[in-house]
């Protein structure tokens, strides 16, 4: 039988690591803190890339690539930025058998080196807006790592744009956050709360940071994407100026935004179960496995079943679905069912001599596991309808779970009691010292102030001082 996973109820972290490894999504590396992304995991990332890349380009962004190594002096040009990243930096001091005159930092993020190029490329308002995106890897030295969720090296995209005005930059910042929300909800089937981060959670060097926050099955939050209005901080550090419409010199207004391979971790923890991986059909590499059921069939019947299985697979592929025929006769049907549930194949089709005699097949969706008997002539349209329903049902199930585990809390005692209960909507006086105290005493952090949450003044749950409105607190990855 396919390998069993630790049940979620017995240990969510153990279940997660079991699933990632046994579903062959990723593995540990001999390089401390780094992971190997296996073909099953990389296929999901490729589909995420494909969708996001089109969304970016549809809005006018173009892809570029900048060096992995960044001169150390570049990071020091923006004081808050270097201070924020200093503990995570990996630095190259020797190369070619000699000590370097200036050390290079391995890219933790690219604002600094990209601004060096922007300063050369931008001369006039006619050069704006400049809308770039980079698909790359980054390195941030991590003490505690977890496959996909937090590793020393990871894959991501980082968008970097320049604008004439602060208003234009803010519009871009919020537009890209909406792109991330759309992707998370429409493709990952993962409901998210878009909103603004607190000052202490703001990206180092930014004016304002916004994020999308998702709830995992263990009720912890996952920051699934961020978008930053950088203001003019990096432009001033690198003297990125343009001649404005008034003939005067102005610093550009900038944004940066990104998502990473931690989205794969978010997908896993939002949908999967004790049998293995569940992938929303819009991001799945394999939608359908056709499993011939031979049993005690004669050679002629076996040949007929195999022929029909491959013909059905071809028809499904013509409809744009990813299909495999699992005709390995050394494995039992039950073994195959478990194996394909483990790796996240969206649905299976069973086809045997008795089914052929009825000109039908059996279809089973991965998430609900209910058998449906379908006429072979309707198999393609039925498969498409079942996958569409699965995509919607996964989102609705996750949203219902999040909503059922979101609470208003009106006192610090109540906050402490519900610290593990999910998303807590609480009043806070905006004092970072109070925020730090809550984190130290409860493990809860501010996630974001959701745009959709109606804001009404109240009293801080800790101090009783005035609060402008509720913000989401949660334990988080």
Coordinates of C-alpha atoms in Angstrom, one line a residue:
X1 CA 0.0 0.0 0.0
X2 CA 1.0 3.6 -0.4
X3 CA 2.9 5.0 2.5
X4 CA 0.7 6.2 5.4
X5 CA 1.0 9.8 6.7
X6 CA 0.9 10.9 10.3
X7 CA -2.7 12.0 10.9
X8 CA -3.2 15.7 11.2
X9 CA -4.9 15.3 14.6
X10 CA -1.8 13.6 16.0
X11 CA 0.7 16.1 14.7
X12 CA 0.0 18.7 12.1
X13 CA 3.7 19.5 11.6
X14 CA 4.6 15.9 11.3
X15 CA 1.7 15.3 8.8
X16 CA 2.9 18.2 6.7
X17 CA 6.6 17.0 6.5
X18 CA 5.4 13.4 5.8
X19 CA 3.1 14.6 3.0
X20 CA 5.8 16.8 1.4
X21 CA 8.3 14.0 1.3
X22 CA 6.0 11.0 0.6
X23 CA 4.1 12.8 -2.1
X24 CA 7.6 13.5 -3.6
X25 CA 7.1 17.3 -3.6
X26 CA 10.5 18.2 -2.0
X27 CA 13.3 16.7 0.0
X28 CA 16.0 17.9 2.4
X29 CA 19.4 18.9 1.0
X30 CA 22.9 18.5 2.4
X31 CA 23.1 22.3 2.2
X32 CA 21.9 23.5 5.5
X33 CA 18.5 25.0 5.4
X34 CA 18.0 24.4 1.7
X35 CA 15.6 22.0 -0.1
X36 CA 15.4 20.0 -3.2
X37 CA 12.2 20.6 -5.1
X38 CA 11.2 17.4 -6.8
X39 CA 9.3 17.1 -10.1
X40 CA 5.9 16.8 -8.4
X41 CA 6.5 20.0 -6.5
X42 CA 8.1 21.8 -9.3
X43 CA 5.2 21.0 -11.6
X44 CA 2.9 22.9 -9.3
X45 CA 5.4 25.9 -9.2
X46 CA 5.6 25.9 -13.0
X47 CA 1.8 26.2 -13.2
X48 CA 1.8 29.0 -10.6
X49 CA 4.5 30.8 -12.6
X50 CA 2.5 30.3 -15.8
X51 CA -0.7 31.9 -14.4
X52 CA 1.0 34.7 -12.5
X53 CA 3.4 35.6 -15.4
X54 CA 0.4 36.1 -17.7
X55 CA -1.4 38.2 -15.1
X56 CA 1.6 40.4 -14.7
X57 CA 2.2 40.8 -18.5
X58 CA -1.5 41.5 -19.0
X59 CA -1.0 44.6 -16.8
X60 CA 2.1 45.8 -18.8
X61 CA 4.9 44.3 -16.8
X62 CA 8.0 42.8 -18.5
X63 CA 10.4 40.3 -17.2
X64 CA 14.1 41.0 -16.6
X65 CA 16.9 39.5 -14.7
X66 CA 19.5 41.1 -12.3
X67 CA 22.6 39.6 -10.7
X68 CA 22.5 37.2 -7.8
X69 CA 25.4 39.0 -6.1
X70 CA 24.9 42.5 -4.8
X71 CA 27.8 44.7 -3.7
X72 CA 27.7 45.1 0.1
X73 CA 27.9 48.9 -0.2
X74 CA 24.6 48.9 -2.1
X75 CA 22.6 47.5 0.8
X76 CA 24.1 50.0 3.1
X77 CA 22.8 52.9 1.0
X78 CA 19.3 52.5 2.6
X79 CA 19.8 52.3 6.3
X80 CA 16.5 50.8 7.4
X81 CA 16.8 48.2 4.6
X82 CA 20.2 46.9 5.6
X83 CA 19.3 46.9 9.3
X84 CA 16.1 44.8 8.5
X85 CA 18.0 42.2 6.5
X86 CA 21.4 42.1 8.2
X87 CA 20.8 39.0 10.4
X88 CA 19.7 37.0 7.3
X89 CA 22.5 37.9 4.9
X90 CA 24.9 35.4 3.3
X91 CA 28.1 37.2 2.2
X92 CA 30.7 36.1 -0.3
X93 CA 34.2 37.3 0.7
X94 CA 36.5 35.2 -1.5
X95 CA 36.4 34.2 -5.1
X96 CA 39.0 32.9 -7.7
X97 CA 41.3 32.0 -4.9
X98 CA 41.6 35.5 -3.5
X99 CA 39.8 37.8 -1.1
X100 CA 37.4 40.3 -2.8
X101 CA 38.1 44.0 -2.5
X102 CA 34.4 44.4 -1.7
X103 CA 32.2 41.6 -0.3
X104 CA 29.1 40.5 -2.3
X105 CA 25.8 39.7 -0.6
X106 CA 23.8 36.9 -2.1
X107 CA 20.5 38.4 -3.1
X108 CA 18.0 38.5 -0.2
X109 CA 15.8 40.8 -2.3
X110 CA 16.8 43.1 -5.2
X111 CA 15.7 46.7 -4.5
X112 CA 19.2 47.9 -4.2
X113 CA 20.9 46.5 -7.3
X114 CA 17.8 47.1 -9.4
X115 CA 17.8 50.8 -8.3
X116 CA 21.4 51.1 -9.6
X117 CA 20.1 50.2 -13.0
X118 CA 17.0 52.4 -12.7
X119 CA 19.2 55.4 -11.9
X120 CA 20.9 54.9 -15.3
X121 CA 17.8 54.0 -17.4
X122 CA 15.4 56.7 -16.2
X123 CA 15.9 60.2 -17.4
X124 CA 12.5 61.7 -18.1
X125 CA 8.8 61.3 -17.2
X126 CA 8.6 59.7 -20.7
X127 CA 10.5 56.7 -19.3
X128 CA 7.7 56.2 -16.7
X129 CA 6.1 54.1 -15.5
X130 CA 8.8 51.4 -15.7
X131 CA 7.2 48.1 -14.9
X132 CA 9.5 45.1 -14.4
X133 CA 9.3 41.6 -12.8
X134 CA 12.0 39.1 -12.0
X135 CA 11.7 35.4 -11.5
X136 CA 14.6 34.3 -9.4
X137 CA 16.0 32.7 -6.3
X138 CA 16.9 34.4 -3.1
X139 CA 18.8 33.5 0.0
X140 CA 17.9 34.5 3.6
X141 CA 19.8 32.7 6.4
X142 CA 17.2 31.0 8.5
X143 CA 17.7 29.3 11.9
X144 CA 14.5 27.3 11.8
X145 CA 13.5 25.9 8.4
X146 CA 10.5 24.0 7.1
X147 CA 10.1 22.7 3.5
X148 CA 8.5 25.3 1.2
X149 CA 7.4 27.5 4.1
X150 CA 10.8 28.8 5.3
X151 CA 14.1 27.8 3.7
X152 CA 17.4 29.5 3.4
X153 CA 17.1 29.5 -0.4
X154 CA 13.7 29.8 -2.1
X155 CA 12.2 30.7 -5.5
X156 CA 10.0 33.7 -6.0
X157 CA 9.1 36.6 -8.3
X158 CA 9.8 40.1 -7.3
X159 CA 8.1 43.0 -9.1
X160 CA 9.8 46.4 -9.2
X161 CA 8.2 49.5 -10.6
X162 CA 8.9 53.3 -10.9
X163 CA 6.2 56.0 -11.2
X164 CA 5.9 59.8 -11.5
X165 CA 3.7 60.3 -8.4
X166 CA 3.0 58.8 -5.0
X167 CA -0.6 58.3 -6.2
X168 CA 0.5 56.2 -9.1
X169 CA 2.8 54.1 -6.9
X170 CA 0.0 53.5 -4.4
X171 CA -2.4 52.5 -7.2
X172 CA 0.2 50.0 -8.5
X173 CA 0.8 48.6 -5.0
X174 CA -2.9 47.9 -4.4
X175 CA -3.4 46.7 -7.9
X176 CA -0.7 44.0 -7.5
X177 CA -2.1 43.0 -4.1
X178 CA -5.4 42.5 -5.9
X179 CA -3.6 40.3 -8.5
X180 CA -2.3 38.1 -5.6
X181 CA -5.8 38.0 -4.0
X182 CA -7.3 36.9 -7.3
X183 CA -4.6 34.2 -7.9
X184 CA -4.9 32.9 -4.3
X185 CA -8.7 32.6 -4.4
X186 CA -9.5 31.8 -8.1
X187 CA -6.6 29.4 -8.7
X188 CA -5.3 28.2 -5.4
X189 CA -8.9 28.1 -4.0
X190 CA -7.4 29.6 -0.9
X191 CA -9.4 32.4 0.7
X192 CA -7.3 35.4 1.9
X193 CA -7.7 38.6 3.7
X194 CA -6.0 41.5 1.9
X195 CA -5.1 44.4 4.1
X196 CA -2.4 46.7 5.4
X197 CA 0.4 45.5 7.7
X198 CA 1.3 47.2 11.0
X199 CA 4.4 49.5 11.1
X200 CA 6.5 46.9 12.8
X201 CA 5.6 44.3 10.1
X202 CA 6.3 46.8 7.3
X203 CA 9.0 45.8 4.8
X204 CA 12.4 47.4 5.7
X205 CA 12.6 50.6 3.7
X206 CA 9.0 50.8 2.6
X207 CA 6.4 53.5 3.3
X208 CA 3.5 51.0 3.5
X209 CA 3.3 47.2 3.3
X210 CA 0.1 45.3 2.3
X211 CA -0.4 41.5 2.4
X212 CA -2.8 38.7 1.8
X213 CA -3.3 36.5 4.8
X214 CA -4.6 32.9 4.7
X215 CA -5.7 30.5 7.4
X216 CA -4.2 27.0 7.4
X217 CA -6.0 23.9 8.7
X218 CA -4.2 24.2 12.0
X219 CA -5.8 27.7 12.3
X220 CA -2.4 29.5 11.9
X221 CA -2.0 32.3 9.5
X222 CA 0.2 32.2 6.4
X223 CA 1.4 35.5 4.8
X224 CA 0.9 34.4 1.2
X225 CA 2.0 37.6 -0.7
X226 CA 3.1 41.1 0.0
X227 CA 3.1 44.4 -1.9
X228 CA 5.1 47.5 -0.8
X229 CA 4.8 51.2 -1.6
X230 CA 8.5 52.1 -1.3
X231 CA 7.9 55.8 -1.6
X232 CA 11.2 57.6 -2.6
X233 CA 13.5 56.0 0.0
X234 CA 15.5 53.8 -2.5
X235 CA 15.2 56.5 -5.2
X236 CA 16.9 59.0 -2.9
X237 CA 19.6 56.5 -1.8
X238 CA 20.5 55.7 -5.4
X239 CA 19.7 59.1 -6.9
X240 CA 17.0 57.7 -9.3
X241 CA 15.7 60.9 -10.7
X242 CA 13.8 62.1 -13.8
X243 CA 13.0 65.4 -15.5
X244 CA 9.3 66.1 -14.8
X245 CA 6.7 67.7 -16.9
X246 CA 7.6 70.9 -15.1
X247 CA 11.2 70.7 -16.4
X248 CA 12.5 70.1 -12.8
X249 CA 14.3 67.0 -11.4
X250 CA 12.2 64.6 -9.2
X251 CA 12.9 61.3 -7.5
X252 CA 10.7 58.5 -8.7
X253 CA 8.1 56.8 -6.6
X254 CA 8.6 53.0 -6.4
X255 CA 6.9 49.7 -5.5
X256 CA 8.0 46.1 -5.0
X257 CA 5.8 43.0 -4.6
X258 CA 6.4 39.3 -4.5
X259 CA 5.2 35.8 -3.8
X260 CA 7.3 32.7 -3.4
X261 CA 7.4 28.9 -3.3
X262 CA 5.8 29.1 0.1
X263 CA 2.5 29.3 -1.8
X264 CA 3.0 25.5 -2.4
X265 CA 3.1 25.1 1.4
X266 CA 0.0 27.2 1.7
X267 CA -1.8 25.1 -0.9
X268 CA -0.8 21.9 0.9
X269 CA -2.0 23.1 4.3
X270 CA -5.2 24.6 3.1
X271 CA -6.6 21.6 1.2
X272 CA -4.8 18.3 1.8
X273 CA -6.0 15.4 4.1
X274 CA -4.6 12.4 5.8
X275 CA -4.6 10.4 2.6
X276 CA -2.2 12.9 0.9
X277 CA -2.1 15.9 -1.3
X278 CA -5.1 17.7 -2.8
X279 CA -4.4 20.2 -5.6
X280 CA -7.0 22.6 -7.0
X281 CA -7.6 21.5 -10.6
X282 CA -6.6 24.9 -12.1
X283 CA -3.0 24.3 -10.8
X284 CA -2.8 20.5 -11.1
X285 CA -0.3 18.9 -13.4
X286 CA -2.3 15.6 -13.5
X287 CA -6.0 16.0 -13.5
X288 CA -7.1 12.4 -14.3
X289 CA -5.6 9.0 -13.9
X290 CA -7.3 6.2 -15.9
X291 CA -7.0 2.9 -14.1
X292 CA -7.8 -0.3 -16.1
X293 CA -9.4 -2.9 -13.9
X294 CA -8.4 -6.3 -15.1
X295 CA -9.2 -8.8 -12.4
X296 CA -9.8 -12.2 -13.9
X297 CA -10.4 -10.8 -17.4
X298 CA -9.5 -12.8 -20.4
X299 CA -6.6 -11.7 -22.6
X300 CA -9.1 -10.4 -25.2
X301 CA -11.0 -8.4 -22.5
X302 CA -7.7 -7.0 -21.2
X303 CA -6.7 -5.8 -24.6
X304 CA -10.1 -4.2 -25.1
X305 CA -9.9 -2.4 -21.7
X306 CA -6.4 -1.1 -22.4
X307 CA -7.4 0.1 -25.9
X308 CA -10.4 1.9 -24.5
X309 CA -8.4 3.3 -21.6
X310 CA -5.9 4.9 -23.9
X311 CA -8.6 6.2 -26.3
X312 CA -10.4 7.8 -23.4
X313 CA -7.1 9.3 -22.1
X314 CA -6.5 10.8 -25.6
X315 CA -10.0 12.3 -25.6
X316 CA -9.4 13.9 -22.2
X317 CA -6.1 15.3 -23.3
X318 CA -7.7 16.9 -26.3
X319 CA -10.0 18.7 -23.9
X320 CA -6.9 20.2 -22.2
X321 CA -6.6 17.9 -19.2
X322 CA -3.4 16.3 -17.8
X323 CA -4.0 12.6 -18.0
X324 CA -2.0 9.4 -17.2
X325 CA -3.0 5.8 -17.8
X326 CA -1.8 3.6 -14.9
X327 CA -1.6 0.2 -16.6
X328 CA 1.1 -1.2 -14.4
X329 CA -0.2 -4.8 -13.9
X330 CA 2.3 -5.4 -11.0
X331 CA 0.2 -3.2 -8.7
X332 CA -3.4 -3.8 -7.5
X333 CA -6.1 -1.3 -8.1
X334 CA -6.3 -0.5 -4.4
X335 CA -2.6 0.3 -4.3
X336 CA -3.0 2.6 -7.3
X337 CA -6.0 4.4 -5.7
X338 CA -3.9 5.2 -2.6
X339 CA -0.8 6.1 -4.6
X340 CA -2.7 8.7 -6.7
X341 CA -4.5 10.1 -3.7
X342 CA -1.1 10.6 -2.0
X343 CA 0.3 12.6 -4.9
X344 CA -2.8 14.6 -5.5
X345 CA -4.2 13.5 -8.8
X346 CA -7.5 15.3 -9.0
X347 CA -9.7 12.4 -10.1
X348 CA -9.6 8.8 -11.2
X349 CA -11.5 6.9 -13.8
X350 CA -11.9 3.1 -13.3
X351 CA -12.6 1.0 -16.4
X352 CA -13.0 -2.7 -16.5
X353 CA -14.7 -5.4 -18.7
X354 CA -18.0 -5.0 -16.8
X355 CA -17.9 -1.2 -17.3
X356 CA -17.3 -1.7 -21.1
X357 CA -20.2 -4.1 -21.3
X358 CA -22.4 -1.2 -20.0
X359 CA -20.5 1.3 -22.1
X360 CA -19.7 3.2 -18.9
X361 CA -16.9 4.0 -16.4
X362 CA -16.5 4.9 -12.8
X363 CA -15.3 8.4 -11.8
X364 CA -14.0 9.4 -8.4
X365 CA -13.1 13.0 -7.3
X366 CA -10.0 13.1 -5.1
X367 CA -11.5 15.4 -2.5
X368 CA -14.9 13.8 -1.8
X369 CA -14.0 10.2 -3.0
X370 CA -17.6 9.4 -4.1
X371 CA -18.1 7.0 -7.0
X372 CA -20.1 8.1 -10.0
X373 CA -21.1 5.9 -12.9
X374 CA -20.9 7.8 -16.1
X375 CA -21.6 6.8 -19.7
X376 CA -18.4 6.7 -21.7
X377 CA -19.8 9.1 -24.3
X378 CA -20.2 11.7 -21.6
X379 CA -16.9 11.0 -19.8
X380 CA -15.0 14.0 -21.1
X381 CA -17.7 16.6 -20.4
X382 CA -18.4 14.9 -17.0
X383 CA -14.7 15.1 -16.1
X384 CA -14.6 18.8 -16.9
X385 CA -17.7 19.4 -14.8
X386 CA -16.4 17.4 -11.8
X387 CA -13.1 19.3 -11.9
X388 CA -14.9 22.7 -12.1
X389 CA -17.1 21.6 -9.1
X390 CA -14.0 20.5 -7.2
X391 CA -12.3 23.8 -7.7
X392 CA -15.3 25.7 -6.3
X393 CA -15.9 23.3 -3.5
X394 CA -12.3 23.5 -2.2
X395 CA -12.6 27.3 -2.0
X396 CA -16.0 27.2 -0.3
X397 CA -14.8 24.6 2.2
X398 CA -11.7 26.6 3.1
X399 CA -13.6 29.8 3.4
X400 CA -16.2 28.2 5.7
X401 CA -13.4 26.8 7.9
X402 CA -11.8 30.3 8.1
X403 CA -15.0 32.0 8.9
X404 CA -15.9 29.5 11.6
X405 CA -12.5 30.1 13.2
X406 CA -12.6 33.9 13.2
X407 CA -13.6 35.7 16.4
X408 CA -14.0 39.2 17.8
X409 CA -12.2 39.4 21.2
X410 CA -12.8 42.3 23.5
X411 CA -10.4 41.7 26.4
X412 CA -6.8 40.6 26.8
X413 CA -8.0 37.6 28.8
X414 CA -10.2 36.6 26.0
X415 CA -7.4 37.0 23.6
X416 CA -5.1 34.8 25.7
X417 CA -7.9 32.1 26.0
X418 CA -8.4 32.1 22.2
X419 CA -4.8 32.3 21.2
X420 CA -4.9 29.0 19.3
X421 CA -8.5 29.4 18.0
X422 CA -7.7 31.1 14.7
X423 CA -8.0 34.7 13.5
X424 CA -8.8 37.1 16.4
X425 CA -10.2 40.5 15.5
X426 CA -9.1 42.8 18.3
X427 CA -8.7 46.5 19.1
X428 CA -5.1 47.7 19.5
X429 CA -3.8 51.2 20.2
X430 CA -1.1 51.1 17.4
X431 CA 1.7 51.1 20.0
X432 CA 4.5 48.7 18.8
X433 CA 5.5 48.1 22.4
X434 CA 2.0 46.7 23.1
X435 CA 2.2 44.7 19.9
X436 CA 5.5 43.2 21.0
X437 CA 4.1 42.4 24.5
X438 CA 1.2 40.6 22.9
X439 CA 3.6 38.6 20.8
X440 CA 5.8 37.7 23.7
X441 CA 3.0 36.7 26.1
X442 CA 0.7 34.9 23.7
X443 CA 2.6 34.1 20.5
X444 CA 0.1 36.2 18.5
X445 CA 1.2 38.6 15.9
X446 CA -0.7 41.3 13.9
X447 CA -1.4 39.9 10.4
X448 CA -3.1 42.9 8.6
X449 CA -5.9 45.3 8.9
X450 CA -8.3 43.9 6.3
X451 CA -9.8 46.3 3.7
X452 CA -13.2 44.5 4.0
X453 CA -13.3 44.8 7.8
X454 CA -15.5 47.7 8.8
X455 CA -13.4 50.0 11.1
X456 CA -15.0 51.5 14.2
X457 CA -13.2 53.1 17.1
X458 CA -12.9 51.2 20.3
X459 CA -10.5 50.5 23.2
X460 CA -7.3 48.6 23.0
X461 CA -7.7 45.1 24.6
X462 CA -4.4 45.5 26.5
X463 CA -4.3 49.1 27.6
X464 CA -7.9 50.4 27.3
X465 CA -6.5 53.3 25.2
X466 CA -8.3 54.5 22.0
X467 CA -8.1 52.2 19.0
X468 CA -8.9 53.2 15.4
X469 CA -10.4 49.8 14.7
X470 CA -9.9 46.1 14.8
X471 CA -6.9 44.3 13.3
X472 CA -6.3 40.5 12.8
X473 CA -4.1 38.8 15.4
X474 CA -3.1 35.2 14.9
X475 CA -0.3 32.7 15.4
X476 CA 1.5 32.4 12.1
X477 CA 4.1 30.6 10.0

